[in-house]
PDB file of C-alpha atoms and ligand atoms in Angstrom:
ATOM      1  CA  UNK A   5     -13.245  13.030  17.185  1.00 72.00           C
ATOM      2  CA  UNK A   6     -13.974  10.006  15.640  1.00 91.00           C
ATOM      3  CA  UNK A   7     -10.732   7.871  14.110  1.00 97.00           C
ATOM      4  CA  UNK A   8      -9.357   8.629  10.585  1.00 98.00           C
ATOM      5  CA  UNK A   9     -10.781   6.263   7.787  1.00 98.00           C
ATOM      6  CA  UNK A  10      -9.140   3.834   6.025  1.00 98.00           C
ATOM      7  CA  UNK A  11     -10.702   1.679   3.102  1.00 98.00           C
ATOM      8  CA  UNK A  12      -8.272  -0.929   2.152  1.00 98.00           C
ATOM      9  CA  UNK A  13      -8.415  -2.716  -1.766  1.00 98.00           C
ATOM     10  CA  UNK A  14      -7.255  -6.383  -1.695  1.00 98.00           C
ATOM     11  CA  UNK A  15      -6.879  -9.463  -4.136  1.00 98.00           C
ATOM     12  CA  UNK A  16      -5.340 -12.158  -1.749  1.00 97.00           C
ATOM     13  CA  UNK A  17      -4.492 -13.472   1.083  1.00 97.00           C
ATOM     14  CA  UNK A  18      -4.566 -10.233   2.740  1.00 98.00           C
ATOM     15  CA  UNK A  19      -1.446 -10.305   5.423  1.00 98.00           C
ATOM     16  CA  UNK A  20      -0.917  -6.135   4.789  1.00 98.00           C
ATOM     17  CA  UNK A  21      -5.035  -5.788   5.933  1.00 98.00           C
ATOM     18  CA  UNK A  22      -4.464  -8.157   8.899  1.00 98.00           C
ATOM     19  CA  UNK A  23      -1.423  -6.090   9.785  1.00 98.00           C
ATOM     20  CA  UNK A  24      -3.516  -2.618   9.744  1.00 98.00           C
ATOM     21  CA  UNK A  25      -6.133  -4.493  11.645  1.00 98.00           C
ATOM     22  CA  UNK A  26      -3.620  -5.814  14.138  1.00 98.00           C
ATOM     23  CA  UNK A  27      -2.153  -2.070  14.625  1.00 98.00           C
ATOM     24  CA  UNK A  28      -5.352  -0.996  15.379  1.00 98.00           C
ATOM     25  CA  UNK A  29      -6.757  -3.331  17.785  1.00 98.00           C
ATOM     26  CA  UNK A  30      -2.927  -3.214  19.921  1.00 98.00           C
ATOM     27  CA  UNK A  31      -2.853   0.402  20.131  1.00 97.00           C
ATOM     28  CA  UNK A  32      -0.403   1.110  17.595  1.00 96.00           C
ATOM     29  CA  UNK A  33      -2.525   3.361  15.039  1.00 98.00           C
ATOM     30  CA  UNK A  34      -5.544   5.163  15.399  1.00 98.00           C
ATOM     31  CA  UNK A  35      -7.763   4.501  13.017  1.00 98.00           C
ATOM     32  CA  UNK A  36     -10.808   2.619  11.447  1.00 98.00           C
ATOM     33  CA  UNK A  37     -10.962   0.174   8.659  1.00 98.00           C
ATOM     34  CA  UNK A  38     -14.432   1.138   7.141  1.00 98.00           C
ATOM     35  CA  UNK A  39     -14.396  -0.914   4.024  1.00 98.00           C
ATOM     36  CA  UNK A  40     -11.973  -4.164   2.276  1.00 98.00           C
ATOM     37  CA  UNK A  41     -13.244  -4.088  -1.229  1.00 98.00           C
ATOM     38  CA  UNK A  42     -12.192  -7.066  -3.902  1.00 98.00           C
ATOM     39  CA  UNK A  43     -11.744  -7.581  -7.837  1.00 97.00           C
ATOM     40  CA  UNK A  44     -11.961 -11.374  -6.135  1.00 96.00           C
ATOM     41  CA  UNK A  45     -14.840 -12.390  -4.575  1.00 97.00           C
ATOM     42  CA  UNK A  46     -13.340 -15.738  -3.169  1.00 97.00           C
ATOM     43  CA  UNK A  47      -9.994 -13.464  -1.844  1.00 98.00           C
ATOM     44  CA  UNK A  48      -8.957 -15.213   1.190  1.00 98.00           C
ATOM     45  CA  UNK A  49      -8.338 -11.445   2.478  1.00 98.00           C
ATOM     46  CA  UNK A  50     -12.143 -10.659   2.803  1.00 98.00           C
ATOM     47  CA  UNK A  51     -12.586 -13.233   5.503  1.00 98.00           C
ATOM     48  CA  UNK A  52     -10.078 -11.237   7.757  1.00 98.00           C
ATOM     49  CA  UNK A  53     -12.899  -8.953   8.788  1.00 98.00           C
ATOM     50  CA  UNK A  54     -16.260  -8.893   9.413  1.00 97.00           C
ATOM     51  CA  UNK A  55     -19.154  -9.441   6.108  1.00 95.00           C
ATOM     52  CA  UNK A  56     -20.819  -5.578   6.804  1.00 97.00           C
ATOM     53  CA  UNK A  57     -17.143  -4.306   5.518  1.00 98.00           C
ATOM     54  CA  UNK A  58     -16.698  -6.433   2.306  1.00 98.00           C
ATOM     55  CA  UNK A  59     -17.021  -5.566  -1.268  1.00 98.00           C
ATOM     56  CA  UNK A  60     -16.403  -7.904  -3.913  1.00 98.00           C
ATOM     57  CA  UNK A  61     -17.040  -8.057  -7.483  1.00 98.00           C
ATOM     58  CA  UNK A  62     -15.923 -10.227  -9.811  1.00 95.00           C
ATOM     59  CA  UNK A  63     -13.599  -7.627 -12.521  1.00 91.00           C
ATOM     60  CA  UNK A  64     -14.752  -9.708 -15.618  1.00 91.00           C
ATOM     61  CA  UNK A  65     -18.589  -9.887 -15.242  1.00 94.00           C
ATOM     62  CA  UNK A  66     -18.336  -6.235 -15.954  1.00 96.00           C
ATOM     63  CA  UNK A  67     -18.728  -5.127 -19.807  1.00 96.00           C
ATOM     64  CA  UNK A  68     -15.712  -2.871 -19.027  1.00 95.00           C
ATOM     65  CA  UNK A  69     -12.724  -2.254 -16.898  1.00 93.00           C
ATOM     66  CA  UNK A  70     -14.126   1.197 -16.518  1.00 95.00           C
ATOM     67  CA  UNK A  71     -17.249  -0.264 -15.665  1.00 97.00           C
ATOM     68  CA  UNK A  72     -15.901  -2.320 -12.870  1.00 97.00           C
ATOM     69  CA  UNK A  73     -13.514   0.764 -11.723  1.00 97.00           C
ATOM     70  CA  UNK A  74     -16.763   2.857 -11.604  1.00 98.00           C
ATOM     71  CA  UNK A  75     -18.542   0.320  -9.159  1.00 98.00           C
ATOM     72  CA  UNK A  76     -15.807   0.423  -7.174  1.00 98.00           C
ATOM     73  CA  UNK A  77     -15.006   3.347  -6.649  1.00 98.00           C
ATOM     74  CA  UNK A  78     -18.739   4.267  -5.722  1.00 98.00           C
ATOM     75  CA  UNK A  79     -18.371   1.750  -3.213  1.00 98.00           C
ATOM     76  CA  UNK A  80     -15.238   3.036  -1.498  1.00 98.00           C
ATOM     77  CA  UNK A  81     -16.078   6.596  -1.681  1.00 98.00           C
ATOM     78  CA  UNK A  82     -19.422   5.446   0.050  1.00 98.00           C
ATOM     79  CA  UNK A  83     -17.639   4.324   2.704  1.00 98.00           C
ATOM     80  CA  UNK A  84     -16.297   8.285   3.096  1.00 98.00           C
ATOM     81  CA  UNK A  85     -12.858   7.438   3.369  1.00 98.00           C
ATOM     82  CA  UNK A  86      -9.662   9.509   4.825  1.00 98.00           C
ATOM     83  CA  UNK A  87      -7.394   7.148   2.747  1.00 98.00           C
ATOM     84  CA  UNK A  88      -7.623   4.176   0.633  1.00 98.00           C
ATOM     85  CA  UNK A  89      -5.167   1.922   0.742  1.00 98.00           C
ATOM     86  CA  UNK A  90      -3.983  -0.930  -2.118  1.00 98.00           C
ATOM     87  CA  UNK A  91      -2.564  -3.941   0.026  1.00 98.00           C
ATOM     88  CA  UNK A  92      -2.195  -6.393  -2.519  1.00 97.00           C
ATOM     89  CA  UNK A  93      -4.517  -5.114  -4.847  1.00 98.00           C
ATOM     90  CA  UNK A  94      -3.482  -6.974  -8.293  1.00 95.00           C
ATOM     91  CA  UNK A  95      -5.433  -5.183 -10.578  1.00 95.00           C
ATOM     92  CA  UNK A  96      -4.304  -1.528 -12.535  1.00 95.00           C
ATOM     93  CA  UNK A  97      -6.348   1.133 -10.990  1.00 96.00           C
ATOM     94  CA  UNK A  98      -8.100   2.867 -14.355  1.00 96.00           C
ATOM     95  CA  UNK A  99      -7.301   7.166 -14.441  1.00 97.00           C
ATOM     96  CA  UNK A 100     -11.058   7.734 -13.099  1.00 97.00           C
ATOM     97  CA  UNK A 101     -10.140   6.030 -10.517  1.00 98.00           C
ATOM     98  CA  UNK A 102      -7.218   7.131  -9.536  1.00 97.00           C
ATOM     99  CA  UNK A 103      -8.115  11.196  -9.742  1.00 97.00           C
ATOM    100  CA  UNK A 104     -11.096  10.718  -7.468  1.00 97.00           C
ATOM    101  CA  UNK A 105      -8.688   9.519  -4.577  1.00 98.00           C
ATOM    102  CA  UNK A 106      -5.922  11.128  -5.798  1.00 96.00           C
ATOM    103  CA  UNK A 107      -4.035  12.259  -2.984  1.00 97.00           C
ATOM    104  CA  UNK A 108      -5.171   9.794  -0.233  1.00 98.00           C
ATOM    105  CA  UNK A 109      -4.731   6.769  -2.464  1.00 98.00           C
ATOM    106  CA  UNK A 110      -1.626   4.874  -1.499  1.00 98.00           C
ATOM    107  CA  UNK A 111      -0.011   1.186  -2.421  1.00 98.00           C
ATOM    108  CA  UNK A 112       2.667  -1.168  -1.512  1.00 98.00           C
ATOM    109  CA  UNK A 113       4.772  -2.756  -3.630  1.00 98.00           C
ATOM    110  CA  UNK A 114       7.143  -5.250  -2.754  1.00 98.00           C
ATOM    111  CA  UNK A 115      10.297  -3.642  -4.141  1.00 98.00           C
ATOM    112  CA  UNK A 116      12.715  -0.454  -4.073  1.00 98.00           C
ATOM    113  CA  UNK A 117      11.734   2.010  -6.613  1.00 98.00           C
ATOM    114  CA  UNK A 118      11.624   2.712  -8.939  1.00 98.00           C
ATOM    115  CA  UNK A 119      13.251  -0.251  -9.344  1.00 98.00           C
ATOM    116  CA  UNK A 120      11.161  -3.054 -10.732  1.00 98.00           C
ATOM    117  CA  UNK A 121       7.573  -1.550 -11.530  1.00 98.00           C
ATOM    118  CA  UNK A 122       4.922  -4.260 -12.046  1.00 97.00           C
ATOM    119  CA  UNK A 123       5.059  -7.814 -11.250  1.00 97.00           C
ATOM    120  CA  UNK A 124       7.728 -10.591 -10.561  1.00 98.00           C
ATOM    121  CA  UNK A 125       9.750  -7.870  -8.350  1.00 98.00           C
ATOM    122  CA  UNK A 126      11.289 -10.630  -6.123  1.00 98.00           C
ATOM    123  CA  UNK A 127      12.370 -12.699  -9.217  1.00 98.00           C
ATOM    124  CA  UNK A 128      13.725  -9.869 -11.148  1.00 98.00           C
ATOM    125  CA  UNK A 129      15.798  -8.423  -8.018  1.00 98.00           C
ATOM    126  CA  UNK A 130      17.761 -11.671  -7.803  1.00 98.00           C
ATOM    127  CA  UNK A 131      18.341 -12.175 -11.563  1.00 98.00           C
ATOM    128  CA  UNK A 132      19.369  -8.097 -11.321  1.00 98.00           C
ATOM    129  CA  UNK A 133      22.016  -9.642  -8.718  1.00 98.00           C
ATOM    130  CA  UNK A 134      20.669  -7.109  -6.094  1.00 98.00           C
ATOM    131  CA  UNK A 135      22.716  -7.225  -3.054  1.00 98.00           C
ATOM    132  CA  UNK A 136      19.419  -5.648  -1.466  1.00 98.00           C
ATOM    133  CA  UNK A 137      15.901  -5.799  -2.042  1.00 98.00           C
ATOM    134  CA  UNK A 138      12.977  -3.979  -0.151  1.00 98.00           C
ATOM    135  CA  UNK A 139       9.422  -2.616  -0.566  1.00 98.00           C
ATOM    136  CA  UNK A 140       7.503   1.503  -0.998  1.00 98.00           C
ATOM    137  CA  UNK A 141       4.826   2.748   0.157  1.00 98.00           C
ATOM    138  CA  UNK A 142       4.080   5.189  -2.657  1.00 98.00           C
ATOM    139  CA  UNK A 143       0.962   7.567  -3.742  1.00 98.00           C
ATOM    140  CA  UNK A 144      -0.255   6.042  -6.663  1.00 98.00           C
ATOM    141  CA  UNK A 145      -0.728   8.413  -9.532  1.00 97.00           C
ATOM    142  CA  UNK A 146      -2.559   6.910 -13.048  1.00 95.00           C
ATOM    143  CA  UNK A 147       0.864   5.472 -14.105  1.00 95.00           C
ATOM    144  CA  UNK A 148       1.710   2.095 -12.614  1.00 94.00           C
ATOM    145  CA  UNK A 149       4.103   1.958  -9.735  1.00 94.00           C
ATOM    146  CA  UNK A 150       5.276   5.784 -10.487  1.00 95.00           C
ATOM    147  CA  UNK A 151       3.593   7.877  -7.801  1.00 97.00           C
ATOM    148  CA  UNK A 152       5.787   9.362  -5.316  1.00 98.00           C
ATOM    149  CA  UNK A 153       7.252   7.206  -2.626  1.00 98.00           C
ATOM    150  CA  UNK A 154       7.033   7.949   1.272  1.00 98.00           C
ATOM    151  CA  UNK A 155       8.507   5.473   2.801  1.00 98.00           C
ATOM    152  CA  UNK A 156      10.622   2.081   1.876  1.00 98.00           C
ATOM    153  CA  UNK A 157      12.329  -0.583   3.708  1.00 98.00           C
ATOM    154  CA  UNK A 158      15.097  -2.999   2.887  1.00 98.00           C
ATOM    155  CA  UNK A 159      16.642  -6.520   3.070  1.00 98.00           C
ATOM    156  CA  UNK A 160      19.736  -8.088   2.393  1.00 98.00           C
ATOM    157  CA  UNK A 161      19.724 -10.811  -0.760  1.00 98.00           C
ATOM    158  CA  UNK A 162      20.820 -14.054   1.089  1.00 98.00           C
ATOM    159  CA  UNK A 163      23.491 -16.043  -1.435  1.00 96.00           C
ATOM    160  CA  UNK A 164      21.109 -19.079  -2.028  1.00 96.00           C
ATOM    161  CA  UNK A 165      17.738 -17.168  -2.182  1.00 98.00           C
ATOM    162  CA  UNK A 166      14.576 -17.943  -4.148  1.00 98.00           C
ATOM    163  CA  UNK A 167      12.047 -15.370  -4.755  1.00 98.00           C
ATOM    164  CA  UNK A 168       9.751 -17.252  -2.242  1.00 98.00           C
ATOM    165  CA  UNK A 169      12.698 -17.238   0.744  1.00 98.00           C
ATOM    166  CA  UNK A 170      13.451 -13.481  -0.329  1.00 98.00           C
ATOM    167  CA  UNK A 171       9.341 -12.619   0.206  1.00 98.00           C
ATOM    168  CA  UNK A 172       9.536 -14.264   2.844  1.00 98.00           C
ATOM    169  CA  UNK A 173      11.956 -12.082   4.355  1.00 98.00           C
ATOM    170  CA  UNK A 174      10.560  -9.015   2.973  1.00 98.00           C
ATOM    171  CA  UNK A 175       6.820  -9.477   4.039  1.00 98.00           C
ATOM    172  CA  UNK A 176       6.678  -8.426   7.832  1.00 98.00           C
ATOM    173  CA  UNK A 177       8.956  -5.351   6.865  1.00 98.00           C
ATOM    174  CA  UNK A 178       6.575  -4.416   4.565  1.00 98.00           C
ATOM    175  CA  UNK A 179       3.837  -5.067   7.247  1.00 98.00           C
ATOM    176  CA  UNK A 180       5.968  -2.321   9.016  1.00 98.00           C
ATOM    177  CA  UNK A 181       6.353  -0.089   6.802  1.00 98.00           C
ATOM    178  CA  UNK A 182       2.515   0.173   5.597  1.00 98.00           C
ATOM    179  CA  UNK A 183       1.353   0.651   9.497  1.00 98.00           C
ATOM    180  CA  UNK A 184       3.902   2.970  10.309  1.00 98.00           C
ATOM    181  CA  UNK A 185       3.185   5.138   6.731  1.00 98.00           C
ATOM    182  CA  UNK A 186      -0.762   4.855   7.399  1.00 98.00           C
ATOM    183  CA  UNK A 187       0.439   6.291  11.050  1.00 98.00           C
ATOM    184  CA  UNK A 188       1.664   9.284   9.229  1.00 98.00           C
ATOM    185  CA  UNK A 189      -1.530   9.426   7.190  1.00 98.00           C
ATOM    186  CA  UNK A 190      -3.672   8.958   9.727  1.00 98.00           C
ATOM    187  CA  UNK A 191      -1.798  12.222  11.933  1.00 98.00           C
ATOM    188  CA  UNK A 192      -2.667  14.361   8.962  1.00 98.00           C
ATOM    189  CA  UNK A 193       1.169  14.632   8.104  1.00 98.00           C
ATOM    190  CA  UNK A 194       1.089  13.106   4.723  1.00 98.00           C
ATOM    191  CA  UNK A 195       0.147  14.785   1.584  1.00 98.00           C
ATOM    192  CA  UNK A 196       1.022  14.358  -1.671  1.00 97.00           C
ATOM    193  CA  UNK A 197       1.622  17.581  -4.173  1.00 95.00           C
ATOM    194  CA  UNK A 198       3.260  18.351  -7.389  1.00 91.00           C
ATOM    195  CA  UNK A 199       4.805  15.040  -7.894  1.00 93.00           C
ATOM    196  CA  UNK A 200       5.918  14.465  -4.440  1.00 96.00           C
ATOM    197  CA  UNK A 201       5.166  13.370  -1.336  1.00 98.00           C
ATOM    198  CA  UNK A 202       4.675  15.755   1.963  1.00 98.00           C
ATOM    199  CA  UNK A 203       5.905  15.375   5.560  1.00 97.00           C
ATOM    200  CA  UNK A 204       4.571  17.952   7.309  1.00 96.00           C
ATOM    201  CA  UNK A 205       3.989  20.172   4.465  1.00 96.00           C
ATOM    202  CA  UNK A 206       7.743  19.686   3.330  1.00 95.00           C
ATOM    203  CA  UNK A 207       8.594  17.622   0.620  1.00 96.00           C
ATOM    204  CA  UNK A 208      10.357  14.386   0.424  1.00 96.00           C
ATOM    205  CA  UNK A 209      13.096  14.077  -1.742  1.00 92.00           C
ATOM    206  CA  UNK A 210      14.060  10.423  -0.935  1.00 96.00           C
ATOM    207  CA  UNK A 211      12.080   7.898   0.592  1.00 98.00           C
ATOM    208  CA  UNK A 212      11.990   7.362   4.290  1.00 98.00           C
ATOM    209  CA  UNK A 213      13.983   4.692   5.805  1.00 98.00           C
ATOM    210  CA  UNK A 214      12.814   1.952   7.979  1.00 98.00           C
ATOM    211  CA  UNK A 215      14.439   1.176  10.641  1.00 97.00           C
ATOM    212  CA  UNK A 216      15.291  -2.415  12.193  1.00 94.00           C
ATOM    213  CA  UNK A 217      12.747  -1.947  14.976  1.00 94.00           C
ATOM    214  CA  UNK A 218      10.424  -0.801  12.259  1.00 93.00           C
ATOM    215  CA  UNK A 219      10.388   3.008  13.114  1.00 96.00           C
ATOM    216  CA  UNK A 220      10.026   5.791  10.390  1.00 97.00           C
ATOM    217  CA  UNK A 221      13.361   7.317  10.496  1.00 97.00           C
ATOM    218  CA  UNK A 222      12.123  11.209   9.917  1.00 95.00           C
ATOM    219  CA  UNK A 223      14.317  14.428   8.662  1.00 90.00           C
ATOM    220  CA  UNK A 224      16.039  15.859  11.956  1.00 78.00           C
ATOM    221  CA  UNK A 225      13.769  19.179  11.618  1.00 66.00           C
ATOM    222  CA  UNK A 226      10.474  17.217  11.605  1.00 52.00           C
ATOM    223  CA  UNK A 227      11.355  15.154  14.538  1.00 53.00           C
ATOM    224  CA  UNK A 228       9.773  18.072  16.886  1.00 50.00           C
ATOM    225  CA  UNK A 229       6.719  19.280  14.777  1.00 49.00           C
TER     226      UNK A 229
HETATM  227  C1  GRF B   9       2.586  -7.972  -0.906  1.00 78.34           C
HETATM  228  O1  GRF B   9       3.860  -8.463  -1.147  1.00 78.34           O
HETATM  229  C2  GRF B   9       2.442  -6.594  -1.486  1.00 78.34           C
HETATM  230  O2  GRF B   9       3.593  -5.834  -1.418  1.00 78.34           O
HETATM  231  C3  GRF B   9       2.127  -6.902  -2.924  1.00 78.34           C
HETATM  232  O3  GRF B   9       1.317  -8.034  -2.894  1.00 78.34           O
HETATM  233  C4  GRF B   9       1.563  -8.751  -1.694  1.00 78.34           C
HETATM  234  C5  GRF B   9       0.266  -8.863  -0.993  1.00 78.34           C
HETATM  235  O4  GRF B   9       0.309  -9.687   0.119  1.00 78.34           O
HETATM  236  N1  GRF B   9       1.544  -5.765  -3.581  1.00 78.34           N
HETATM  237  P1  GRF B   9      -0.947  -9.785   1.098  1.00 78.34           P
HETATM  238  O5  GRF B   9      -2.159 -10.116   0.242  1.00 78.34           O
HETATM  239  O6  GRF B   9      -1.101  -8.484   1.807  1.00 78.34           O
HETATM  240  O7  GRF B   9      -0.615 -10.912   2.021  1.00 78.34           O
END
């Protein structure tokens, strides 16, 4: 059986995608990256893998956004994904979009929702005087940042943090947390229905911790499936 899919949308520098790709090539999840597809053509993320996989189009040389949503979404589902994955995709997926992966579309967002949907999490966690800030792995509905979440992890606010020490702190947890999730995808244990996300066909009704060693920490009666 040939591995599961994964397309992966990007807009930067790409650290989530080099993650997945470093999980794959070590072992740790089994699975293909088939496509990296861009809103920014010059997205340092692209270079991370090889030219045969990359998409980019520049959002605003399209007459619409649904124009540009259309294009790409022909080009992901061309590359006949299992799941598509935003890792630092900036720009708001249109509805179209969203329905035609619906279900196997999934996102990280650097904060604990639904606490701060959007942009500027790390900025507005520490004027929120959080004592704790983290990231979700969510399924991404046609609302932003409002899909159900699988999976989140945390970290403490340091007294003296900026928003650039505090994402530094946060970013290889959320490297963690988006392998281990895709992990779950990838099994076939992850669905999304109703409103919430699945785990083995039972819902989740909070989001699944983290651990420190970066381990899923699963409901006691999924542990054995
Ligand atoms: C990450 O913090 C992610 O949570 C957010 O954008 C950032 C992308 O970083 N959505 P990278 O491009 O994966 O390095």
């Amino acid at each position: 059986m040939s591995a599961p899919r994964i397309a992966v949308l990007v807009s930067g520098r790409g650290s989530n995608l080099q993650a997945i790709l470093d999980a794959i090539r070590q072992g740790g999840l089994q699975a293909q990256i088939v496509g990296v597809f861009s809103d920014k053509p010059h997205a340092a993320a692209l270079q991370r893998v090889a030219g045969t996989l990359r998409w980019a189009a520049d959002a605003r040389s399209f007459p619409s956004r649904s124009d540009f949503d259309a294009a790409l979404a022909d080009a992901v589902a061309a590359s006949q994904p299992d799941w598509v994955v935003c890792a630092g995709y900036m720009r708001i997926l249109g509805d179209a979009f969203v329905e035609r992966f619906r279900g196997r579309l999934l996102n990280i967002h650097p904060s604990l929702l639904p606490k701060y949907r959007g942009l500027h999490t790390h900025e507005r966690a520490l004027q929120a005087g959080d004592r704790k800030h983290g990231a979700s792995v969510h399924f991404v509905v046609p609302e932003l940042d409002a899909g159900a979440v699988v999976a989140q992890c945390t970290v403490p606010v340091e007294s003296g943090d900026t928003a650039q020490s505090l994402s530094q702190r946060l970013l290889p947890r959320e490297h963690g947390l988006l392998v281990a999730v895709l992990g779950l995808a990838t099994e076939g244990r992850l669905a999304e229905q109703g409103g919430f996300a699945l785990l083995d066909g039972q819902a989740l009704f909070t989001p699944l911790p983290l651990d420190s060693a970066g381990h899923l920490i699963l409901p006691d009666p999924l542990l054995s499936p």
